[in-house]
DNA sequence: ATTCCGGATTGACTCTCGTCAAGGAAGCGG
DNA sequence: CCGCTTCCTTGACGAGAGTCAATCCGGAAT
């Protein structure tokens, strides 16, 4: 109770801000509010386990959620890390399956849980909502395909470089400009997750990630200070990442 | 012209048989027929290239289609192999992207191309169709997640065993029974693709796949005769595949 | 049968990356 | 300032899987 204030949220307003719900009617919004619950997690808390049945899908309001699976040998593989205004768990609602991954808070987090029932109702009465949902799942699927491509065709170093470049792209310039790739050389990015988690996300062990950073540094391509990484030679990185 | 007869297809009937369209109205079916084109491919022909803009989505009527990406170093990774009454290419319709993979016929094939426009029309007017589409994409996404899990957490041999077991499951008993895993021991399965393609699908090179088969044979778990593989010790395989 | 050819197999070698174990470095509470 | 934890780094080593090259096998055409 004595923790930092956990300001509860105006659910209606929060929902309105979310990409999926920008265009629904006020009446639909009321229905949605009735079917939405706030969920607060402390860092390290588990939201759901691999194998749990889905109750709905989630929106991240604040904090950071990691999706991962674990083998019984104790190995763990991070599939995705989600931040504010990103959603997850929609797809599993449309199958008679349980979660193939577990979800854990990487930081104190605030989520919205949208009940599965209301999703189906909205699909019935609002084709635009259905289209948005389809678009979201398509993007997610595309992301997985890209990941598979990277795991299969690229080396560890290449995956790291690609990741750094993608951080550079979205961070520094106006991210919405159609003109990507201004070759402005010295870009500094901040890793949004610990190196341990990043390594797993990139299908590496922390030791290997560390060595790759070391190697890239020696070649004069990057500089690492904690989670701040400066890309000193973007051209060189690009031809490596390919 | 002198080839084996390529019997053209009653598109309406064919569409009716497909999972996505079992419940649409007759009027919708007429519209669909008007927006559907037959496409015939010879073995080895390319349906679309990585980077092509999508015209619609495809249904396999006859034959076999492989989806894969290629790196400029010439490496190739098979993402999926699709057979009759399976569809592909829906997801990319909902993004402003081009195909992330290319599609090639592994055998002489007959496809239906459903124009993208009619898909959006159907979503507008038929929530049930939208739901089916979502379900299909969810299944595909789930499949990709499973693949990533396998690539990340399992060894090559484990992936091979899992694949063989999945072939055994769907083939031999009534596939729709809720009771999976009857431990009936000597099951013979037929590889639906060449070992070269299978290897790539499992993220292996052909040599490694060959060695894995050899090793499993030596341990008395399977017998290999060409593309016929007999699972002689399902229990042993299961504890390996885990 | 004989030849040819693509796919499959085998062997020898290499290399990337994971494993195991031992340090650092940075933050935090006492 | 000290000890503690947590995260990261570094080193030595090994195992799994890829590469290259030679060979084998089976089916199709001649």
Short mmCIF file of C-alpha atoms (C1' of nucleotides) in Angstrom, two decimals:
data_model
loop_
_atom_site.label_atom_id
_atom_site.label_comp_id
_atom_site.label_asym_id
_atom_site.label_seq_id
_atom_site.Cartn_x
_atom_site.Cartn_y
_atom_site.Cartn_z
CA UNK A 1 0.00 0.00 0.00
CA UNK A 2 2.85 2.33 0.69
CA UNK A 3 4.26 1.78 -2.77
CA UNK A 4 4.39 4.47 -5.38
CA UNK A 5 0.87 5.50 -6.25
CA UNK A 6 -0.72 3.08 -8.70
CA UNK A 7 -3.16 5.44 -10.33
CA UNK A 8 -6.10 3.49 -11.56
CA UNK A 9 -7.15 4.16 -15.05
CA UNK A 10 -10.09 5.61 -16.89
CA UNK A 11 -10.75 2.48 -18.88
CA UNK A 12 -12.97 4.18 -21.44
CA UNK A 13 -10.34 6.77 -22.28
CA UNK A 14 -7.59 4.21 -22.37
CA UNK A 15 -9.54 1.99 -24.75
CA UNK A 16 -10.27 4.90 -27.06
CA UNK A 17 -6.59 5.54 -27.46
CA UNK A 18 -5.86 2.02 -28.60
CA UNK A 19 -5.44 1.39 -32.34
CA UNK A 20 -8.05 -1.35 -32.42
CA UNK A 21 -10.77 0.82 -30.91
CA UNK A 22 -10.29 4.25 -32.43
CA UNK A 23 -13.31 3.95 -34.67
CA UNK A 24 -15.94 2.12 -32.67
CA UNK A 25 -19.21 3.76 -31.66
CA UNK A 26 -19.91 5.12 -28.20
CA UNK A 27 -22.34 2.35 -27.56
CA UNK A 28 -19.78 -0.26 -28.49
CA UNK A 29 -17.31 1.48 -26.25
CA UNK A 30 -19.73 1.20 -23.32
CA UNK A 31 -20.09 -2.50 -23.95
CA UNK A 32 -16.32 -2.81 -24.21
CA UNK A 33 -15.79 -1.04 -20.91
CA UNK A 34 -18.12 -3.50 -19.24
CA UNK A 35 -16.04 -6.36 -20.55
CA UNK A 36 -12.62 -4.94 -19.73
CA UNK A 37 -10.66 -5.41 -16.54
CA UNK A 38 -7.55 -3.75 -15.30
CA UNK A 39 -4.68 -5.99 -14.34
CA UNK A 40 -1.63 -4.78 -12.45
CA UNK A 41 1.54 -6.79 -12.27
CA UNK A 42 4.71 -6.37 -10.32
CA UNK A 43 8.00 -7.00 -12.06
CA UNK A 44 8.56 -10.72 -12.27
CA UNK A 45 4.92 -11.65 -11.85
CA UNK A 46 3.44 -14.22 -14.24
CA UNK A 47 0.33 -13.13 -16.12
CA UNK A 48 -0.45 -16.56 -17.50
CA UNK A 49 1.32 -19.83 -17.86
CA UNK A 50 2.03 -21.92 -20.89
CA UNK A 51 -1.05 -24.15 -21.15
CA UNK A 52 -3.50 -21.83 -19.44
CA UNK A 53 -6.84 -21.30 -21.20
CA UNK A 54 -7.24 -17.78 -22.57
CA UNK A 55 -9.76 -15.47 -20.93
CA UNK A 56 -9.42 -12.67 -23.44
CA UNK A 57 -6.66 -10.60 -24.90
CA UNK A 58 -4.42 -8.01 -23.32
CA UNK A 59 -3.34 -4.46 -23.92
CA UNK A 60 -0.21 -3.08 -22.33
CA UNK A 61 -0.89 0.35 -20.84
CA UNK A 62 2.32 0.71 -18.92
CA UNK A 63 5.32 -1.50 -18.37
CA UNK A 64 6.76 -4.38 -20.33
CA UNK A 65 5.60 -7.95 -20.89
CA UNK A 66 7.64 -10.82 -22.19
CA UNK A 67 6.20 -13.80 -24.01
CA UNK A 68 8.34 -16.91 -23.91
CA UNK A 69 8.27 -20.66 -23.76
CA UNK A 70 10.23 -22.96 -21.54
CA UNK A 71 11.37 -26.50 -22.07
CA UNK A 72 11.45 -28.94 -19.19
CA UNK A 73 15.23 -28.84 -19.37
CA UNK A 74 14.90 -25.33 -18.04
CA UNK A 75 15.82 -23.57 -21.25
CA UNK A 76 13.75 -20.53 -22.07
CA UNK A 77 13.16 -18.74 -25.33
CA UNK A 78 11.74 -15.23 -25.48
CA UNK A 79 9.34 -14.89 -28.39
CA UNK A 80 8.33 -11.28 -28.00
CA UNK A 81 8.62 -8.32 -25.69
CA UNK A 82 5.67 -5.95 -25.64
CA UNK A 83 5.46 -2.35 -24.53
CA UNK A 84 2.76 0.28 -24.03
CA UNK A 85 -0.18 0.29 -26.44
CA UNK A 86 0.72 -3.08 -27.84
CA UNK A 87 -1.68 -5.99 -27.57
CA UNK A 88 -1.21 -9.72 -27.39
CA UNK A 89 -3.20 -12.90 -27.04
CA UNK A 90 -5.80 -12.23 -29.71
CA UNK A 91 -4.92 -15.17 -31.90
CA UNK A 92 -5.38 -17.86 -29.31
CA UNK A 93 -8.99 -16.74 -28.83
CA UNK A 94 -9.84 -18.09 -32.24
CA UNK A 95 -8.54 -21.56 -31.66
CA UNK A 96 -9.57 -24.20 -29.19
CA UNK A 97 -6.12 -24.11 -27.70
CA UNK A 98 -4.35 -22.89 -24.64
CA UNK A 99 -1.52 -20.41 -24.54
CA UNK A 100 1.56 -21.80 -26.26
CA UNK A 101 3.71 -19.34 -24.31
CA UNK A 102 3.76 -17.82 -20.86
CA UNK A 103 3.66 -14.10 -20.10
CA UNK A 104 5.78 -12.43 -17.45
CA UNK A 105 6.11 -8.79 -16.46
CA UNK A 106 9.62 -7.48 -17.02
CA UNK A 107 8.71 -4.31 -15.12
CA UNK A 108 5.80 -3.20 -12.99
CA UNK A 109 3.01 -3.13 -15.51
CA UNK A 110 -0.55 -2.12 -16.04
CA UNK A 111 -2.69 -4.06 -18.49
CA UNK A 112 -6.20 -4.21 -19.78
CA UNK A 113 -7.87 -7.58 -20.21
CA UNK A 114 -10.61 -7.57 -22.83
CA UNK A 115 -12.94 -10.52 -22.37
CA UNK A 116 -13.15 -12.92 -25.25
CA UNK A 117 -16.93 -12.71 -25.46
CA UNK A 118 -17.01 -9.07 -26.39
CA UNK A 119 -14.49 -9.67 -29.14
CA UNK A 120 -16.85 -12.03 -30.90
CA UNK A 121 -19.76 -9.65 -30.39
CA UNK A 122 -17.81 -6.80 -31.93
CA UNK A 123 -16.83 -8.94 -34.89
CA UNK A 124 -20.50 -9.71 -35.46
CA UNK A 125 -21.61 -6.13 -35.56
CA UNK A 126 -18.59 -4.21 -36.82
CA UNK A 127 -16.77 -5.33 -39.97
CA UNK A 128 -14.27 -2.56 -39.49
CA UNK A 129 -13.26 -4.02 -36.17
CA UNK A 130 -12.88 -7.41 -37.79
CA UNK A 131 -10.64 -5.88 -40.41
CA UNK A 132 -8.48 -4.22 -37.79
CA UNK A 133 -8.16 -7.46 -35.93
CA UNK A 134 -7.16 -9.25 -39.11
CA UNK A 135 -4.61 -6.57 -39.87
CA UNK A 136 -3.11 -6.90 -36.42
CA UNK A 137 -2.81 -10.64 -36.66
CA UNK A 138 -1.36 -10.37 -40.14
CA UNK A 139 1.36 -8.09 -38.84
CA UNK A 140 2.10 -10.45 -36.02
CA UNK A 141 2.28 -13.39 -38.40
CA UNK A 142 4.57 -11.44 -40.66
CA UNK A 143 6.79 -10.70 -37.71
CA UNK A 144 7.07 -14.39 -36.90
CA UNK A 145 7.94 -15.16 -40.52
CA UNK A 146 10.68 -12.56 -40.39
CA UNK A 147 11.98 -14.08 -37.19
CA UNK A 148 12.08 -17.54 -38.72
CA UNK A 149 13.89 -16.10 -41.70
CA UNK A 150 16.45 -14.47 -39.44
CA UNK A 151 16.98 -17.58 -37.32
CA UNK A 152 17.40 -19.76 -40.38
CA UNK A 153 19.38 -17.62 -42.76
CA UNK A 154 21.40 -15.21 -40.65
CA UNK A 155 24.23 -15.68 -38.20
CA UNK A 156 24.02 -14.49 -34.63
CA UNK A 157 26.01 -11.37 -35.43
CA UNK A 158 23.72 -10.55 -38.32
CA UNK A 159 20.66 -10.85 -36.11
CA UNK A 160 22.22 -8.53 -33.56
CA UNK A 161 23.08 -5.98 -36.21
CA UNK A 162 19.59 -6.13 -37.72
CA UNK A 163 18.15 -5.57 -34.29
CA UNK A 164 20.36 -2.57 -33.61
CA UNK A 165 19.51 -1.07 -36.98
CA UNK A 166 15.81 -1.50 -36.37
CA UNK A 167 16.22 0.31 -33.07
CA UNK A 168 18.07 3.06 -34.88
CA UNK A 169 15.40 3.38 -37.53
CA UNK A 170 12.46 3.73 -35.21
CA UNK A 171 14.18 5.87 -32.62
CA UNK A 172 16.04 8.73 -34.11
CA UNK A 173 14.35 10.23 -37.15
CA UNK A 174 10.68 10.96 -37.59
CA UNK A 175 9.59 7.38 -37.49
CA UNK A 176 6.61 7.88 -39.74
CA UNK A 177 8.48 9.44 -42.64
CA UNK A 178 8.29 7.40 -45.82
CA UNK A 179 11.99 8.08 -46.34
CA UNK A 180 13.73 5.44 -44.24
CA UNK A 181 17.51 5.18 -44.00
CA UNK A 182 19.02 8.60 -43.64
CA UNK A 183 22.64 7.55 -43.38
CA UNK A 184 23.28 9.86 -40.46
CA UNK A 185 26.17 8.04 -38.93
CA UNK A 186 26.55 8.36 -35.19
CA UNK A 187 23.24 7.12 -33.79
CA UNK A 188 22.84 6.17 -30.16
CA UNK A 189 20.17 3.69 -29.20
CA UNK A 190 19.06 2.40 -25.84
CA UNK A 191 18.35 -1.27 -25.39
CA UNK A 192 14.80 -1.51 -24.10
CA UNK A 193 15.48 -4.80 -22.32
CA UNK A 194 18.25 -6.45 -20.38
CA UNK A 195 20.92 -8.17 -22.40
CA UNK A 196 19.83 -11.46 -20.97
CA UNK A 197 16.34 -11.06 -22.42
CA UNK A 198 17.63 -9.60 -25.66
CA UNK A 199 19.92 -12.55 -26.15
CA UNK A 200 17.06 -14.98 -25.79
CA UNK A 201 14.89 -12.90 -28.11
CA UNK A 202 17.64 -13.20 -30.74
CA UNK A 203 18.10 -16.91 -30.12
CA UNK A 204 21.43 -16.54 -28.40
CA UNK A 205 22.83 -17.17 -24.97
CA UNK A 206 24.01 -14.10 -23.03
CA UNK A 207 27.65 -15.13 -23.39
CA UNK A 208 27.41 -15.16 -27.15
CA UNK A 209 25.65 -11.81 -27.28
CA UNK A 210 28.38 -10.35 -25.12
CA UNK A 211 31.05 -11.68 -27.43
CA UNK A 212 29.27 -10.32 -30.48
CA UNK A 213 29.10 -6.86 -28.91
CA UNK A 214 32.77 -7.17 -28.07
CA UNK A 215 33.63 -8.15 -31.61
CA UNK A 216 31.58 -5.37 -33.21
CA UNK A 217 33.24 -2.90 -30.88
CA UNK A 218 36.73 -4.08 -31.82
CA UNK A 219 35.86 -3.61 -35.47
CA UNK A 220 34.93 -0.01 -34.75
CA UNK A 221 31.29 -0.45 -35.69
CA UNK A 222 29.65 0.24 -32.34
CA UNK A 223 30.34 1.50 -28.84
CA UNK A 224 28.71 -0.07 -25.81
CA UNK A 225 28.18 1.68 -22.48
CA UNK A 226 25.74 -0.38 -20.46
CA UNK A 227 22.49 -0.39 -22.36
CA UNK A 228 23.48 2.63 -24.45
CA UNK A 229 24.87 1.60 -27.79
CA UNK A 230 26.29 4.01 -30.32
CA UNK A 231 26.29 2.97 -33.95
CA UNK A 232 29.48 4.57 -35.17
CA UNK A 233 29.56 3.07 -38.64
CA UNK A 234 26.06 2.52 -39.98
CA UNK A 235 27.29 1.74 -43.48
CA UNK A 236 29.63 -0.90 -42.16
CA UNK A 237 26.87 -2.40 -40.06
CA UNK A 238 24.49 -2.46 -42.99
CA UNK A 239 26.79 -4.42 -45.22
CA UNK A 240 27.30 -6.86 -42.39
CA UNK A 241 23.63 -7.23 -41.57
CA UNK A 242 22.76 -7.51 -45.25
CA UNK B 1 -1.59 -30.28 -75.36
CA UNK B 2 -0.76 -33.93 -75.51
CA UNK B 3 -0.11 -34.03 -71.78
CA UNK B 4 -2.29 -35.91 -69.37
CA UNK B 5 -5.71 -34.33 -69.43
CA UNK B 6 -5.84 -31.24 -67.25
CA UNK B 7 -9.51 -31.32 -66.43
CA UNK B 8 -10.68 -27.83 -65.76
CA UNK B 9 -12.63 -27.36 -62.67
CA UNK B 10 -16.13 -26.42 -61.68
CA UNK B 11 -15.07 -23.44 -59.64
CA UNK B 12 -18.33 -23.11 -57.78
CA UNK B 13 -18.27 -26.69 -56.59
CA UNK B 14 -14.63 -26.49 -55.68
CA UNK B 15 -15.17 -23.35 -53.62
CA UNK B 16 -18.08 -24.93 -51.79
CA UNK B 17 -15.88 -27.72 -50.62
CA UNK B 18 -13.33 -25.41 -49.05
CA UNK B 19 -13.47 -24.87 -45.30
CA UNK B 20 -13.65 -21.09 -45.58
CA UNK B 21 -16.70 -21.15 -47.82
CA UNK B 22 -18.87 -23.94 -46.52
CA UNK B 23 -21.41 -21.60 -45.01
CA UNK B 24 -21.71 -18.69 -47.40
CA UNK B 25 -24.96 -17.94 -49.25
CA UNK B 26 -25.57 -18.83 -52.86
CA UNK B 27 -25.43 -15.20 -53.82
CA UNK B 28 -22.09 -14.76 -52.13
CA UNK B 29 -20.89 -17.87 -53.89
CA UNK B 30 -21.82 -16.37 -57.25
CA UNK B 31 -19.87 -13.25 -56.42
CA UNK B 32 -16.94 -15.38 -55.31
CA UNK B 33 -16.96 -17.38 -58.53
CA UNK B 34 -16.72 -14.15 -60.47
CA UNK B 35 -13.63 -13.16 -58.51
CA UNK B 36 -11.86 -16.51 -58.64
CA UNK B 37 -9.40 -17.68 -61.27
CA UNK B 38 -7.92 -21.05 -61.88
CA UNK B 39 -4.16 -21.26 -62.00
CA UNK B 40 -2.27 -24.31 -63.23
CA UNK B 41 1.38 -24.83 -62.53
CA UNK B 42 3.87 -27.38 -63.72
CA UNK B 43 6.30 -28.87 -61.26
CA UNK B 44 9.05 -26.36 -60.61
CA UNK B 45 7.08 -23.35 -61.77
CA UNK B 46 7.10 -20.23 -59.59
CA UNK B 47 3.71 -18.89 -58.55
CA UNK B 48 5.03 -15.67 -57.12
CA UNK B 49 8.36 -14.27 -56.08
CA UNK B 50 9.54 -12.87 -52.83
CA UNK B 51 8.67 -9.18 -53.07
CA UNK B 52 5.75 -9.50 -55.49
CA UNK B 53 2.58 -7.62 -54.57
CA UNK B 54 -0.29 -9.92 -53.61
CA UNK B 55 -3.25 -10.21 -55.98
CA UNK B 56 -5.35 -12.35 -53.70
CA UNK B 57 -5.01 -15.57 -51.82
CA UNK B 58 -4.68 -19.12 -53.05
CA UNK B 59 -6.28 -22.47 -52.51
CA UNK B 60 -4.54 -25.66 -53.46
CA UNK B 61 -6.91 -27.96 -55.33
CA UNK B 62 -4.36 -30.47 -56.52
CA UNK B 63 -0.62 -30.77 -56.18
CA UNK B 64 1.84 -29.33 -53.72
CA UNK B 65 3.15 -25.82 -53.15
CA UNK B 66 6.23 -24.84 -51.20
CA UNK B 67 6.68 -21.47 -49.53
CA UNK B 68 10.27 -20.50 -48.87
CA UNK B 69 12.67 -17.61 -48.73
CA UNK B 70 16.08 -17.33 -50.24
CA UNK B 71 19.07 -15.33 -49.18
CA UNK B 72 21.34 -13.78 -51.77
CA UNK B 73 24.02 -16.27 -50.73
CA UNK B 74 21.81 -18.85 -52.38
CA UNK B 75 20.62 -20.50 -49.21
CA UNK B 76 16.98 -21.41 -49.14
CA UNK B 77 14.64 -22.08 -46.25
CA UNK B 78 11.31 -23.84 -46.72
CA UNK B 79 8.69 -22.30 -44.48
CA UNK B 80 5.71 -24.43 -45.38
CA UNK B 81 4.53 -27.06 -47.78
CA UNK B 82 0.86 -26.96 -48.68
CA UNK B 83 -1.35 -29.66 -50.09
CA UNK B 84 -4.91 -29.97 -51.41
CA UNK B 85 -7.62 -27.88 -49.73
CA UNK B 86 -5.09 -25.77 -47.90
CA UNK B 87 -4.91 -22.04 -48.49
CA UNK B 88 -2.12 -19.51 -48.25
CA UNK B 89 -1.44 -15.84 -48.77
CA UNK B 90 -4.40 -14.47 -46.81
CA UNK B 91 -2.35 -12.60 -44.25
CA UNK B 92 -0.39 -10.48 -46.66
CA UNK B 93 -3.65 -9.07 -48.02
CA UNK B 94 -4.18 -7.21 -44.78
CA UNK B 95 -0.86 -5.43 -44.76
CA UNK B 96 0.64 -2.99 -47.20
CA UNK B 97 3.44 -5.39 -47.86
CA UNK B 98 4.63 -7.72 -50.53
CA UNK B 99 5.14 -11.43 -50.20
CA UNK B 100 7.91 -12.20 -47.72
CA UNK B 101 8.34 -15.63 -49.33
CA UNK B 102 8.16 -17.12 -52.79
CA UNK B 103 5.88 -19.95 -53.86
CA UNK B 104 6.95 -22.82 -56.08
CA UNK B 105 5.08 -25.89 -57.27
CA UNK B 106 6.67 -29.10 -56.04
CA UNK B 107 4.39 -31.07 -58.33
CA UNK B 108 2.02 -30.25 -61.15
CA UNK B 109 -0.63 -28.27 -59.33
CA UNK B 110 -4.01 -26.72 -59.72
CA UNK B 111 -4.86 -23.65 -57.67
CA UNK B 112 -7.64 -21.17 -57.20
CA UNK B 113 -6.77 -17.50 -56.88
CA UNK B 114 -9.39 -15.54 -54.98
CA UNK B 115 -9.08 -11.82 -55.70
CA UNK B 116 -8.36 -9.61 -52.76
CA UNK B 117 -11.31 -7.34 -53.41
CA UNK B 118 -13.92 -9.98 -52.84
CA UNK B 119 -12.29 -10.91 -49.55
CA UNK B 120 -12.92 -7.44 -48.18
CA UNK B 121 -16.45 -7.43 -49.52
CA UNK B 122 -17.19 -10.73 -47.83
CA UNK B 123 -15.78 -9.47 -44.55
CA UNK B 124 -18.09 -6.49 -44.77
CA UNK B 125 -21.20 -8.50 -45.20
CA UNK B 126 -20.52 -11.78 -43.48
CA UNK B 127 -19.17 -11.83 -39.92
CA UNK B 128 -19.03 -15.58 -40.06
CA UNK B 129 -16.60 -15.41 -42.92
CA UNK B 130 -14.50 -12.93 -40.99
CA UNK B 131 -14.44 -15.30 -38.06
CA UNK B 132 -13.33 -18.18 -40.26
CA UNK B 133 -10.59 -16.08 -41.71
CA UNK B 134 -9.42 -15.09 -38.26
CA UNK B 135 -9.46 -18.70 -37.17
CA UNK B 136 -7.36 -19.70 -40.15
CA UNK B 137 -4.81 -17.02 -39.54
CA UNK B 138 -4.69 -17.87 -35.86
CA UNK B 139 -3.88 -21.46 -36.71
CA UNK B 140 -1.16 -20.37 -39.07
CA UNK B 141 0.32 -18.04 -36.48
CA UNK B 142 0.23 -20.82 -33.93
CA UNK B 143 2.04 -23.06 -36.36
CA UNK B 144 4.79 -20.50 -36.78
CA UNK B 145 5.11 -20.17 -33.02
CA UNK B 146 5.45 -23.92 -32.73
CA UNK B 147 8.12 -23.87 -35.40
CA UNK B 148 10.07 -21.19 -33.62
CA UNK B 149 9.79 -23.19 -30.43
CA UNK B 150 11.11 -26.28 -32.18
CA UNK B 151 13.99 -24.43 -33.85
CA UNK B 152 15.00 -22.78 -30.60
CA UNK B 153 14.54 -25.49 -28.03
CA UNK B 154 14.94 -28.80 -29.82
CA UNK B 155 17.85 -30.49 -31.51
CA UNK B 156 17.74 -31.55 -35.11
CA UNK B 157 16.98 -35.12 -34.15
CA UNK B 158 14.13 -34.00 -31.93
CA UNK B 159 12.60 -32.00 -34.74
CA UNK B 160 12.80 -34.97 -37.06
CA UNK B 161 11.18 -37.24 -34.49
CA UNK B 162 8.40 -34.74 -33.82
CA UNK B 163 7.75 -34.53 -37.51
CA UNK B 164 7.58 -38.28 -37.93
CA UNK B 165 5.23 -38.57 -34.97
CA UNK B 166 2.95 -35.91 -36.37
CA UNK B 167 2.82 -37.83 -39.62
CA UNK B 168 1.98 -40.95 -37.68
CA UNK B 169 -0.76 -39.22 -35.71
CA UNK B 170 -2.61 -37.77 -38.66
CA UNK B 171 -2.19 -40.75 -40.93
CA UNK B 172 -3.07 -43.94 -39.25
CA UNK B 173 -5.94 -43.66 -36.79
CA UNK B 174 -9.15 -41.71 -37.18
CA UNK B 175 -7.52 -38.32 -37.16
CA UNK B 176 -10.50 -36.55 -35.66
CA UNK B 177 -10.80 -38.69 -32.57
CA UNK B 178 -10.27 -36.75 -29.37
CA UNK B 179 -8.17 -39.64 -28.10
CA UNK B 180 -4.74 -38.97 -29.57
CA UNK B 181 -1.77 -41.27 -29.06
CA UNK B 182 -2.85 -44.84 -29.37
CA UNK B 183 0.52 -46.45 -28.71
CA UNK B 184 0.09 -48.89 -31.58
CA UNK B 185 3.71 -49.59 -32.29
CA UNK B 186 4.62 -50.41 -35.87
CA UNK B 187 3.35 -47.45 -37.89
CA UNK B 188 4.50 -46.82 -41.42
CA UNK B 189 4.39 -43.30 -42.77
CA UNK B 190 5.17 -41.90 -46.17
CA UNK B 191 7.14 -38.70 -46.46
CA UNK B 192 5.00 -36.34 -48.51
CA UNK B 193 8.03 -34.44 -49.81
CA UNK B 194 11.56 -35.15 -50.93
CA UNK B 195 14.16 -35.41 -48.20
CA UNK B 196 15.81 -32.33 -49.58
CA UNK B 197 12.69 -30.25 -49.00
CA UNK B 198 11.95 -31.90 -45.69
CA UNK B 199 15.42 -31.10 -44.43
CA UNK B 200 14.98 -27.44 -45.25
CA UNK B 201 11.53 -27.41 -43.67
CA UNK B 202 13.13 -28.73 -40.46
CA UNK B 203 16.01 -26.27 -40.65
CA UNK B 204 18.59 -28.85 -41.58
CA UNK B 205 20.79 -29.60 -44.54
CA UNK B 206 20.09 -32.86 -46.39
CA UNK B 207 23.30 -34.42 -45.13
CA UNK B 208 22.32 -33.88 -41.54
CA UNK B 209 18.83 -35.27 -42.08
CA UNK B 210 20.38 -38.33 -43.66
CA UNK B 211 22.66 -38.83 -40.69
CA UNK B 212 19.78 -38.45 -38.27
CA UNK B 213 17.79 -41.11 -40.11
CA UNK B 214 20.84 -43.31 -40.06
CA UNK B 215 21.30 -42.82 -36.35
CA UNK B 216 17.64 -43.45 -35.51
CA UNK B 217 17.80 -46.60 -37.59
CA UNK B 218 20.88 -47.86 -35.79
CA UNK B 219 19.12 -47.38 -32.48
CA UNK B 220 16.27 -49.56 -33.71
CA UNK B 221 13.70 -46.79 -33.58
CA UNK B 222 12.81 -46.56 -37.26
CA UNK B 223 13.29 -48.25 -40.61
CA UNK B 224 13.81 -46.26 -43.77
CA UNK B 225 13.04 -47.53 -47.27
CA UNK B 226 13.07 -44.58 -49.60
CA UNK B 227 10.28 -42.30 -48.52
CA UNK B 228 8.57 -45.07 -46.52
CA UNK B 229 9.49 -44.87 -42.88
CA UNK B 230 8.39 -47.40 -40.30
CA UNK B 231 8.24 -46.30 -36.71
CA UNK B 232 9.24 -49.47 -34.93
CA UNK B 233 9.49 -48.07 -31.41
CA UNK B 234 7.01 -45.28 -30.87
CA UNK B 235 7.61 -45.18 -27.13
CA UNK B 236 11.33 -44.81 -27.65
CA UNK B 237 10.76 -42.08 -30.20
CA UNK B 238 8.40 -40.25 -27.91
CA UNK B 239 10.85 -40.08 -25.04
CA UNK B 240 13.43 -38.77 -27.48
CA UNK B 241 11.19 -36.20 -29.06
CA UNK B 242 9.88 -35.11 -25.69
"C1'" DA C 1 21.16 -54.00 -70.36
"C1'" DT C 2 23.48 -49.56 -70.43
"C1'" DT C 3 23.79 -44.95 -69.67
"C1'" DC C 4 22.52 -41.00 -67.46
"C1'" DC C 5 20.94 -38.13 -63.89
"C1'" DG C 6 19.03 -36.22 -59.67
"C1'" DG C 7 18.55 -37.34 -55.18
"C1'" DA C 8 20.51 -39.50 -51.29
"C1'" DT C 9 24.33 -41.08 -48.56
"C1'" DT C 10 28.86 -41.17 -46.41
"C1'" DG C 11 33.26 -39.44 -44.77
"C1'" DA C 12 36.52 -35.91 -43.28
"C1'" DC C 13 36.90 -31.49 -41.80
"C1'" DT C 14 35.50 -26.85 -39.95
"C1'" DC C 15 33.17 -23.55 -37.45
"C1'" DT C 16 29.72 -21.40 -35.01
"C1'" DC C 17 27.75 -21.35 -30.94
"C1'" DG C 18 26.51 -23.43 -26.34
"C1'" DT C 19 28.33 -25.10 -21.83
"C1'" DC C 20 30.74 -24.72 -17.72
"C1'" DA C 21 33.26 -22.15 -14.58
"C1'" DA C 22 35.38 -18.15 -12.88
"C1'" DG C 23 35.73 -13.51 -12.44
"C1'" DG C 24 34.32 -8.38 -12.72
"C1'" DA C 25 31.16 -4.20 -12.35
"C1'" DA C 26 27.39 -1.75 -10.74
"C1'" DG C 27 23.65 -0.91 -7.59
"C1'" DC C 28 21.71 -1.25 -2.83
"C1'" DG C 29 20.87 -1.88 1.97
"C1'" DG C 30 22.98 -1.93 6.12
"C1'" DC D 1 32.69 1.13 3.79
"C1'" DC D 2 31.23 -3.55 3.42
"C1'" DG D 3 28.86 -7.32 1.83
"C1'" DC D 4 25.25 -8.76 -1.10
"C1'" DT D 5 22.85 -9.56 -5.30
"C1'" DT D 6 22.25 -9.23 -10.01
"C1'" DC D 7 23.83 -8.63 -14.33
"C1'" DC D 8 27.37 -8.87 -17.47
"C1'" DT D 9 31.87 -10.36 -19.21
"C1'" DT D 10 35.77 -13.48 -20.24
"C1'" DG D 11 38.14 -17.85 -20.90
"C1'" DA D 12 38.64 -22.74 -22.03
"C1'" DC D 13 36.39 -26.42 -23.97
"C1'" DG D 14 33.16 -29.42 -26.54
"C1'" DA D 15 29.22 -30.74 -29.26
"C1'" DG D 16 26.07 -30.16 -32.94
"C1'" DA D 17 25.45 -29.10 -37.26
"C1'" DG D 18 27.24 -27.09 -41.84
"C1'" DT D 19 30.59 -27.54 -45.85
"C1'" DC D 20 32.90 -29.85 -49.35
"C1'" DA D 21 33.68 -33.69 -52.02
"C1'" DA D 22 33.28 -38.34 -53.36
"C1'" DT D 23 30.21 -42.06 -54.04
"C1'" DC D 24 26.06 -44.59 -54.30
"C1'" DC D 25 21.50 -45.73 -55.64
"C1'" DG D 26 17.25 -46.06 -58.36
"C1'" DG D 27 14.41 -44.74 -61.95
"C1'" DA D 28 13.81 -43.11 -66.87
"C1'" DA D 29 15.20 -42.91 -71.39
"C1'" DT D 30 17.72 -45.12 -75.06
#
